[in-house]
JSON list of C-alpha atoms and ligand atoms in Angstrom, two decimals:
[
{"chain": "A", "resi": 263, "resn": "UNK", "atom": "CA", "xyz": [-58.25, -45.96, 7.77]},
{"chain": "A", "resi": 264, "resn": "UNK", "atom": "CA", "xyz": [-59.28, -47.26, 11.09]},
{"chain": "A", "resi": 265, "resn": "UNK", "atom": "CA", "xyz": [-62.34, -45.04, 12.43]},
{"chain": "A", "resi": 266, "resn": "UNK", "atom": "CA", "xyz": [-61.84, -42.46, 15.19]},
{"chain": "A", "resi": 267, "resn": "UNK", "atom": "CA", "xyz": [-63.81, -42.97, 18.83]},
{"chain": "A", "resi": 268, "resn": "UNK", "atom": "CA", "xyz": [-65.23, -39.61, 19.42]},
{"chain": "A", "resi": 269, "resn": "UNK", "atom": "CA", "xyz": [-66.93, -38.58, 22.86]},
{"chain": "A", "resi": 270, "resn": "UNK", "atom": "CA", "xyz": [-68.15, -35.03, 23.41]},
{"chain": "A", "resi": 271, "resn": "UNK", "atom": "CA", "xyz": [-68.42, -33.54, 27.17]},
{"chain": "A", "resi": 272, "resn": "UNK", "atom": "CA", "xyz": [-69.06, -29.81, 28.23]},
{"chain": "A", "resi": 273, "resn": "UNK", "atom": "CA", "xyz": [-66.42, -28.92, 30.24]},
{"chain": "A", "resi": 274, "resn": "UNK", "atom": "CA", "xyz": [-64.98, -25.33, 31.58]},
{"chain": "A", "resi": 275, "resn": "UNK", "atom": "CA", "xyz": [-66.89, -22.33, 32.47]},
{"chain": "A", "resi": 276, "resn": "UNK", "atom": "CA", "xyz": [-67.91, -21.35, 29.17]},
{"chain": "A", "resi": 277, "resn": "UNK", "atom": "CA", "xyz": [-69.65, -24.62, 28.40]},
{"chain": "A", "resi": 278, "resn": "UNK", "atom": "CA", "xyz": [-68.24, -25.57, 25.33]},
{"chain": "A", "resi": 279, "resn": "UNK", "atom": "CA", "xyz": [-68.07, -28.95, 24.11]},
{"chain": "A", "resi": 280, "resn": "UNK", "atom": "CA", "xyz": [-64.73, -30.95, 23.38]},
{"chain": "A", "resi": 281, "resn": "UNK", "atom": "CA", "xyz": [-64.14, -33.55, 21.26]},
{"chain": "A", "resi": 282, "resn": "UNK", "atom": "CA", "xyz": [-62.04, -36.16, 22.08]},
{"chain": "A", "resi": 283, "resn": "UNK", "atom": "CA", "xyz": [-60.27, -38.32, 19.95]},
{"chain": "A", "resi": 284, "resn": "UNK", "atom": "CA", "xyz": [-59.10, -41.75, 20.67]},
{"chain": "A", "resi": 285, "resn": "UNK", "atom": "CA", "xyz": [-55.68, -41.45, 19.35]},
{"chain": "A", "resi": 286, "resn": "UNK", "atom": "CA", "xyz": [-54.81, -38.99, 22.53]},
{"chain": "A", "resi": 287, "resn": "UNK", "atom": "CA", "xyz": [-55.55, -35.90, 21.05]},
{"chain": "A", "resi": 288, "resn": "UNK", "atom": "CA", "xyz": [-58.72, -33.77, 21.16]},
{"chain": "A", "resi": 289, "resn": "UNK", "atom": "CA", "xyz": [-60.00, -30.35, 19.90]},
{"chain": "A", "resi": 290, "resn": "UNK", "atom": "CA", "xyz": [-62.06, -27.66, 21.50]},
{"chain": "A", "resi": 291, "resn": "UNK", "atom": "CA", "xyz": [-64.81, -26.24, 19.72]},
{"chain": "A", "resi": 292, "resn": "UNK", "atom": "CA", "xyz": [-63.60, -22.30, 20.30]},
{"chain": "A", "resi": 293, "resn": "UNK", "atom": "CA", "xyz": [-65.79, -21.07, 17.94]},
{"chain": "A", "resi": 294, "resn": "UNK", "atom": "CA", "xyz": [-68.00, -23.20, 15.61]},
{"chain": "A", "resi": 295, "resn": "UNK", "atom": "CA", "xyz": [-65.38, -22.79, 12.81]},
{"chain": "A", "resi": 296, "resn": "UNK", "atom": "CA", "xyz": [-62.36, -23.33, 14.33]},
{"chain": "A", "resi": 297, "resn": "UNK", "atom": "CA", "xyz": [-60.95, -26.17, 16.32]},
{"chain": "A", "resi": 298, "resn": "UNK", "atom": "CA", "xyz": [-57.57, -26.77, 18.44]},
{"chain": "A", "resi": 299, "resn": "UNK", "atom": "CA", "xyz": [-55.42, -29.81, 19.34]},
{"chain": "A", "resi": 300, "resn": "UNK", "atom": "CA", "xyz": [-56.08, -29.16, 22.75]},
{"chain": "A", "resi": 301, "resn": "UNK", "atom": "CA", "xyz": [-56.00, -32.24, 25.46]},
{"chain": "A", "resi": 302, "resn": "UNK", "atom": "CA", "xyz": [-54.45, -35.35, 25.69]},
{"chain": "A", "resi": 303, "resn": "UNK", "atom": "CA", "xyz": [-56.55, -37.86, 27.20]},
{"chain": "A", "resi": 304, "resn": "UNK", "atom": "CA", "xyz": [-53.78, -39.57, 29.30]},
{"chain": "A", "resi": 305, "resn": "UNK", "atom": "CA", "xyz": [-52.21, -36.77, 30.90]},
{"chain": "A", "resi": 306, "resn": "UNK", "atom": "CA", "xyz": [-53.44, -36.28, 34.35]},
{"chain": "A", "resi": 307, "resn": "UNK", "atom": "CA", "xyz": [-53.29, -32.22, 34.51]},
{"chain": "A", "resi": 308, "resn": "UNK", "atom": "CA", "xyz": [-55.51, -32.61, 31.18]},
{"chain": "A", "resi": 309, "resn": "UNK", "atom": "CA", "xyz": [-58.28, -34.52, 32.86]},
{"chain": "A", "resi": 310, "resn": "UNK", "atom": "CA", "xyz": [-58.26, -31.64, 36.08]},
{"chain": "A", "resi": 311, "resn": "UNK", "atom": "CA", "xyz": [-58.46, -29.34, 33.12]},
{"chain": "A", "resi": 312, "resn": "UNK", "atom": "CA", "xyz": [-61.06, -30.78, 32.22]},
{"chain": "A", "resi": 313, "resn": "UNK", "atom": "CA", "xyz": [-63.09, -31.48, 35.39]},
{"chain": "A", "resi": 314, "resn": "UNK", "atom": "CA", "xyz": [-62.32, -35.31, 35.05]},
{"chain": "A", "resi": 315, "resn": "UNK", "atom": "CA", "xyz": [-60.37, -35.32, 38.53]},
{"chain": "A", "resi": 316, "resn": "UNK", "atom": "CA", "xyz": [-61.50, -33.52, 41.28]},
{"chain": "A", "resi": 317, "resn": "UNK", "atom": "CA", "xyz": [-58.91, -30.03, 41.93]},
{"chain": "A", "resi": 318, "resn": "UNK", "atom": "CA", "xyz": [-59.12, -27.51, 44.53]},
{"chain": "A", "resi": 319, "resn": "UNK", "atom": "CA", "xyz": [-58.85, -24.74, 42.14]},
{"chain": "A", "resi": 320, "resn": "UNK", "atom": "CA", "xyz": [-57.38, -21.34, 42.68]},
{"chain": "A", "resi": 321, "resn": "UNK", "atom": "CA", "xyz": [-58.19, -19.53, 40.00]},
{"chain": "A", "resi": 322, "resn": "UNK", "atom": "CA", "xyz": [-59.51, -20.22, 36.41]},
{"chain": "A", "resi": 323, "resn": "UNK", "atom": "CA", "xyz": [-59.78, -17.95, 33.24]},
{"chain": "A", "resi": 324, "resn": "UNK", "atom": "CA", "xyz": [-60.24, -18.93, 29.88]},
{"chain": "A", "resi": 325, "resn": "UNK", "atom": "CA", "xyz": [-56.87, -19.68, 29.00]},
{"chain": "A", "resi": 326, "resn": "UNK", "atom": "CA", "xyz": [-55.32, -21.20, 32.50]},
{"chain": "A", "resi": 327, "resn": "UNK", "atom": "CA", "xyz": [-56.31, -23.26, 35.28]},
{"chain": "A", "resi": 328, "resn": "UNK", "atom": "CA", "xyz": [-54.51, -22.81, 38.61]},
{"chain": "A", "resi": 329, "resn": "UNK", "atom": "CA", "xyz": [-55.12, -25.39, 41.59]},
{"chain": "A", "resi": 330, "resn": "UNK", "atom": "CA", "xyz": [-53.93, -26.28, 44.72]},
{"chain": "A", "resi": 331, "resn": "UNK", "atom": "CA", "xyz": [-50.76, -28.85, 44.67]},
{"chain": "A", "resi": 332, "resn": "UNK", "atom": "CA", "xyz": [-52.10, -32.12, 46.13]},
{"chain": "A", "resi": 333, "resn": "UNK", "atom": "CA", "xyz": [-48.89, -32.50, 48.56]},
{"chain": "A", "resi": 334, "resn": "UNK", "atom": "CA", "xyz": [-48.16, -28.99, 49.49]},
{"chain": "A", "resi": 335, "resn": "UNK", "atom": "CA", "xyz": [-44.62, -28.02, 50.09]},
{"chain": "A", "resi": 336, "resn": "UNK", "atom": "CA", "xyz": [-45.50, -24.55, 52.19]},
{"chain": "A", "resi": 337, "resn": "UNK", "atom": "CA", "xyz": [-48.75, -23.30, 53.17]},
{"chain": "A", "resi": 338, "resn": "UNK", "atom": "CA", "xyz": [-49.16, -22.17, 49.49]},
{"chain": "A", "resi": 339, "resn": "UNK", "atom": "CA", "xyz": [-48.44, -23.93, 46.86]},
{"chain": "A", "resi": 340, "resn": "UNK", "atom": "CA", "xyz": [-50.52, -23.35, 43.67]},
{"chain": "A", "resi": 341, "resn": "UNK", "atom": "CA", "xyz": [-49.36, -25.25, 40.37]},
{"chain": "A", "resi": 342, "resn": "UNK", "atom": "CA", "xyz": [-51.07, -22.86, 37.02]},
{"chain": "A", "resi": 343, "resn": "UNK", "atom": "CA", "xyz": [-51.09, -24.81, 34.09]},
{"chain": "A", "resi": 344, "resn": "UNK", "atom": "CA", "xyz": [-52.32, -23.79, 30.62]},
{"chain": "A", "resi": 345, "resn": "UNK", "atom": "CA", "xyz": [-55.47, -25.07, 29.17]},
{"chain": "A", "resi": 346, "resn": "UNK", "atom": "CA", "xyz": [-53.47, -26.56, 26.35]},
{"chain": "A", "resi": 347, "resn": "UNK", "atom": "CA", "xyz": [-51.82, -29.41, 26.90]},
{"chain": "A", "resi": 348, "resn": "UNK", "atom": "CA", "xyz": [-47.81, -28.71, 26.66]},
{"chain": "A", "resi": 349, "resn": "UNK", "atom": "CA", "xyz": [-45.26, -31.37, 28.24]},
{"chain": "A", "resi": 350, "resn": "UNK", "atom": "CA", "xyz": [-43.06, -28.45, 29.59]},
{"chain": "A", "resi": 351, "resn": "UNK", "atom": "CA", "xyz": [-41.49, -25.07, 28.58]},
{"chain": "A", "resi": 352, "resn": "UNK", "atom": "CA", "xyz": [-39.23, -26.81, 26.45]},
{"chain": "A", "resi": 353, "resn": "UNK", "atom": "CA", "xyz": [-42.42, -27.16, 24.22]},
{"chain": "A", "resi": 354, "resn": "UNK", "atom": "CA", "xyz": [-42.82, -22.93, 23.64]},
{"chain": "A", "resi": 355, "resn": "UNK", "atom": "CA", "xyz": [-43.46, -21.62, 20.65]},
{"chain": "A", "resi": 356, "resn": "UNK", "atom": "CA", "xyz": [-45.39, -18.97, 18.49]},
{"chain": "A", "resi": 357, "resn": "UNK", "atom": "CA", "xyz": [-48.76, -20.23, 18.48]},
{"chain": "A", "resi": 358, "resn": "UNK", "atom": "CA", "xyz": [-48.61, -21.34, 22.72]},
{"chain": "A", "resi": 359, "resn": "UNK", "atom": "CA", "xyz": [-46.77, -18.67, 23.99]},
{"chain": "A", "resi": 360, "resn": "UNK", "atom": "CA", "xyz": [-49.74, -16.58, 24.64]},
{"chain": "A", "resi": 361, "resn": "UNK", "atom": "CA", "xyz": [-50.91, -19.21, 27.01]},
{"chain": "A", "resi": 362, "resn": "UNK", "atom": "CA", "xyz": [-47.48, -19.05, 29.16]},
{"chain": "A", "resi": 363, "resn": "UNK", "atom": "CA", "xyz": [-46.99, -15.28, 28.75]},
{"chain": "A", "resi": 364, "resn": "UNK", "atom": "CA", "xyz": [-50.84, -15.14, 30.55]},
{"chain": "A", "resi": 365, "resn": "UNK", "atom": "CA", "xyz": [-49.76, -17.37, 32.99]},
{"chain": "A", "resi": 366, "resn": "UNK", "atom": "CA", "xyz": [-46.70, -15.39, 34.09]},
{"chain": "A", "resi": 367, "resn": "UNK", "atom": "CA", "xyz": [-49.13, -12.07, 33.86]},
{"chain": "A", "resi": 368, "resn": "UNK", "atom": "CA", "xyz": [-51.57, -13.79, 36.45]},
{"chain": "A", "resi": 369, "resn": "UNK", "atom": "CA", "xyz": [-48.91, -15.77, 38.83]},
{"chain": "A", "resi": 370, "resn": "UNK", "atom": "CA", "xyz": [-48.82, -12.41, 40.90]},
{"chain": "A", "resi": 371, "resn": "UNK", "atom": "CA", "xyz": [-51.99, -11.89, 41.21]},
{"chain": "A", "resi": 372, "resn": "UNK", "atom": "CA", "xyz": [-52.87, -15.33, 42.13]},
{"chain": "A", "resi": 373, "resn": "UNK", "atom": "CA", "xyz": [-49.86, -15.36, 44.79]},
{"chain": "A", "resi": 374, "resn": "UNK", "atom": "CA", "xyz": [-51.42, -11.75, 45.99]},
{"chain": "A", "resi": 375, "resn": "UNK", "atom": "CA", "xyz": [-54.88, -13.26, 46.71]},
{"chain": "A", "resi": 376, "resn": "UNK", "atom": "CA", "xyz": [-53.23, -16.33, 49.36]},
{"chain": "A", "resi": 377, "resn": "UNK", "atom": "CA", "xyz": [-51.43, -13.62, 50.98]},
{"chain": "A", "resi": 378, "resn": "UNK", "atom": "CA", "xyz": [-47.99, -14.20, 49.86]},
{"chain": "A", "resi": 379, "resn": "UNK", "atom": "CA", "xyz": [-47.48, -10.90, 50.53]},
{"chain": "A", "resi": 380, "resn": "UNK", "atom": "CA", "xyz": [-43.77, -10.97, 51.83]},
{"chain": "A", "resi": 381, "resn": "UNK", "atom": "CA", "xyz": [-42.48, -13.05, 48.74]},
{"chain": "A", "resi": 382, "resn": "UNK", "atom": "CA", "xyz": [-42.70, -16.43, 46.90]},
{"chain": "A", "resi": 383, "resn": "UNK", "atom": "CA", "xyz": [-40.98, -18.79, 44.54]},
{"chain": "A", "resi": 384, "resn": "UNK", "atom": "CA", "xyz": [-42.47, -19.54, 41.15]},
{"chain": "A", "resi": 385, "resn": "UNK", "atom": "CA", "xyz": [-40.83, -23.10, 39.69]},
{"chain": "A", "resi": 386, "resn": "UNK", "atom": "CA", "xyz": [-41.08, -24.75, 36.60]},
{"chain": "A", "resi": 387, "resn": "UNK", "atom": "CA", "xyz": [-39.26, -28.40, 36.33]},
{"chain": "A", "resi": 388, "resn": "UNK", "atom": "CA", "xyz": [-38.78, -29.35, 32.93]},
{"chain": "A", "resi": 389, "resn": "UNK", "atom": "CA", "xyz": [-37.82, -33.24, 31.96]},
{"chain": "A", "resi": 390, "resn": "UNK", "atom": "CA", "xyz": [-36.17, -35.92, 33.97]},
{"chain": "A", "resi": 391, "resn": "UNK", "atom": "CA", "xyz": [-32.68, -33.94, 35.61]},
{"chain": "A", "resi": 392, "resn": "UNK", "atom": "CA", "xyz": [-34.87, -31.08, 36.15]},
{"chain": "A", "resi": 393, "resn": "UNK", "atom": "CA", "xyz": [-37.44, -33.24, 38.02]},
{"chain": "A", "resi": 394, "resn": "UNK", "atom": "CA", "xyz": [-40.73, -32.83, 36.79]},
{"chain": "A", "resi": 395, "resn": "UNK", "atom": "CA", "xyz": [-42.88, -35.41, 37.33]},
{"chain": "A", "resi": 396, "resn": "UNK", "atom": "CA", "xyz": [-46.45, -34.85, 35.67]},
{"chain": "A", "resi": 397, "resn": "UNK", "atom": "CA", "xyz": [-45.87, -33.99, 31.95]},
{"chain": "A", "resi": 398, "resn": "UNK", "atom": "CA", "xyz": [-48.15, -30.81, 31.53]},
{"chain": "A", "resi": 399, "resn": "UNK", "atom": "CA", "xyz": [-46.65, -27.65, 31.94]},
{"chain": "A", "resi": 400, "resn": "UNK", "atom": "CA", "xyz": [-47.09, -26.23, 35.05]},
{"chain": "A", "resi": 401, "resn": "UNK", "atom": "CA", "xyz": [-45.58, -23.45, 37.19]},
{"chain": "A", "resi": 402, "resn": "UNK", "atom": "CA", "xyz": [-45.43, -24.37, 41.09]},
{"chain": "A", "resi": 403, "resn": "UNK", "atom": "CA", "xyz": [-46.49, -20.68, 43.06]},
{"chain": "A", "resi": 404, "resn": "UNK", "atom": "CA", "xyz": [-44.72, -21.54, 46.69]},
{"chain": "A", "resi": 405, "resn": "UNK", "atom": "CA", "xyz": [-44.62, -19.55, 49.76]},
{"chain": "A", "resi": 406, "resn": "UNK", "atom": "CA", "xyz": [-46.75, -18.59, 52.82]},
{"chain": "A", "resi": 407, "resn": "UNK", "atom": "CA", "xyz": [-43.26, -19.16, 54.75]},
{"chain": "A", "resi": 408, "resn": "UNK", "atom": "CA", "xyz": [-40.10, -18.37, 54.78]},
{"chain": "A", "resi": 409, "resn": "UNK", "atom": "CA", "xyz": [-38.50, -20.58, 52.33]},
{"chain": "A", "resi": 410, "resn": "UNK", "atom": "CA", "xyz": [-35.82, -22.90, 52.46]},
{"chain": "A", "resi": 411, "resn": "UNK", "atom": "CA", "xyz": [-31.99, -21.90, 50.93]},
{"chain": "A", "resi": 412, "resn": "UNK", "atom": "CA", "xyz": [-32.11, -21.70, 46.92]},
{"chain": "A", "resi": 413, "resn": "UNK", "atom": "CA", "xyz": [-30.63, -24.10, 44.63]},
{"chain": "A", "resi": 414, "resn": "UNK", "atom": "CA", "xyz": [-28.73, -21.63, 42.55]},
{"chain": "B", "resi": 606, "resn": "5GP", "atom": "P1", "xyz": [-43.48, -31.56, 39.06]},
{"chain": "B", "resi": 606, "resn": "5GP", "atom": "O1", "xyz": [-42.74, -32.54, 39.92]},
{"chain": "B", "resi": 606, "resn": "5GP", "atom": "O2", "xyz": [-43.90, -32.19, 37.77]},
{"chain": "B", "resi": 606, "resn": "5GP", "atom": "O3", "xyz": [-42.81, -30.25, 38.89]},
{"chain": "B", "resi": 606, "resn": "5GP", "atom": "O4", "xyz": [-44.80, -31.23, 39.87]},
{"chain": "B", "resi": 606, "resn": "5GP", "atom": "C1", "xyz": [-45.95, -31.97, 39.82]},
{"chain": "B", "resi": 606, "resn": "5GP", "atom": "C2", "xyz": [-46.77, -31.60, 41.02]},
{"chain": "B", "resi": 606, "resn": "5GP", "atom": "O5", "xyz": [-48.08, -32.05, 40.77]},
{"chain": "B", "resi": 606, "resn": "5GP", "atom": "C3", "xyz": [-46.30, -32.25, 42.32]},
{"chain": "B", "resi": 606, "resn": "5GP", "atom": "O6", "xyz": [-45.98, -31.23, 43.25]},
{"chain": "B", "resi": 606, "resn": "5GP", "atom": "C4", "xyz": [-47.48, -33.10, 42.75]},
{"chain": "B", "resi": 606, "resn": "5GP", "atom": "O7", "xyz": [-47.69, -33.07, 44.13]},
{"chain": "B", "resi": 606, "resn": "5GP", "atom": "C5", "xyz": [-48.64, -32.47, 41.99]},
{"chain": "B", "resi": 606, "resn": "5GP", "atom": "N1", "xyz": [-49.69, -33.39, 41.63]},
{"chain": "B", "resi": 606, "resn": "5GP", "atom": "C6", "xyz": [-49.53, -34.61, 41.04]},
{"chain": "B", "resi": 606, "resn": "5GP", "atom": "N2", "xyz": [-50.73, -35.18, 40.82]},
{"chain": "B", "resi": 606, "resn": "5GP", "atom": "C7", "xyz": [-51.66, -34.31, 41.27]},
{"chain": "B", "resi": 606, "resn": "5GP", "atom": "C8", "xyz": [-53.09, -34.34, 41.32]},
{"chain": "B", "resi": 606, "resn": "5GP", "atom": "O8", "xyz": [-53.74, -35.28, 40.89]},
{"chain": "B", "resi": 606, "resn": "5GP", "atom": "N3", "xyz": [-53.70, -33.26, 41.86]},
{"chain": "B", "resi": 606, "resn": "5GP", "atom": "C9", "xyz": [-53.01, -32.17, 42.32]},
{"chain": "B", "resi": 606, "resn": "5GP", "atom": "N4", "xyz": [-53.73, -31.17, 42.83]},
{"chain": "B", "resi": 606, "resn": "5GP", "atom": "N5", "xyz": [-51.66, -32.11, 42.30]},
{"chain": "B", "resi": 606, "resn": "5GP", "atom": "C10", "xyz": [-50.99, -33.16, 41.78]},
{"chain": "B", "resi": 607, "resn": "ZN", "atom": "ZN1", "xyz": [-51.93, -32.27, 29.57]}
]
């Protein structure tokens, strides 16, 4: 069996240390005992997640990193991603869904603290027709403005 490439880096606030994996996957140590497929090493919101590419980050827990969209449609526009790597909502289930129920619990407050006070559009794009373009799940927090007319 050909030999895994392991690299550990500390990443995140809490310090811990990740192991990567060179078939794309890697785990987090959460606790000494028990490890998590967690990143994938090519996926671009993975590496911000993981401090690899510079962010200007909105908020940060210890399940979800929020940071500010690199071409902003309005004056806000936030994308909050879960610290797991998921290509999209399409990818839900039991043992993630905490993850994107804590992101929808925080996506007011985090709209609250830019001052989105008069209202705001939360989007999620999800494959090809639905236009997403970076594979991670992410939910785009827009306002600031008055937005343009809705799709639907
Ligand atoms: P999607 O089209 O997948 O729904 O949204 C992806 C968003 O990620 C786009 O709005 C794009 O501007 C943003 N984006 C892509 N690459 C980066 C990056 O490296 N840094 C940041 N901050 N935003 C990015
Ligand atoms: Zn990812």
């Amino acid at each position: 069996m050909k030999k895994k490439r392991e690299i550990y880096v500390n990443n995140f606030q809490r310090k811990l240390p990740t192991l990567y994996f060179a078939d794309n996957f890697c785990t987090l140590n959460i606790e000494k005992s028990e490890r998590i497929k967690f990143f994938m090493s090519d996926c671009i919101f993975c590496k911000i997640i993981a401090g690899e590419i510079p962010a200007k980050k909105a908020y940060e827990d210890d399940k979800i990193l929020a940071f500010h969209d690199i071409h902003p449609v309005a004056p806000v526009h936030i994308l909050v991603t879960p610290k797991i790597h998921m290509d999209s909502l399409n990818d839900i289930n039991k043992s993630n869904i905490e993850y994107v129920s804590h992101i929808l619990e925080k996506i007011p407050e985090i709209a609250e603290s830019f001052g989105t006070i008069d209202g705001y559009r939360v989007i999620t794009n999800i494959g090809k027709n639905g236009g997403q373009s970076v594979k991670h799940l992410h939910f785009h927090i827009i306002g600031g403005k008055k937005l343009p007319v809705k799709l639907g």
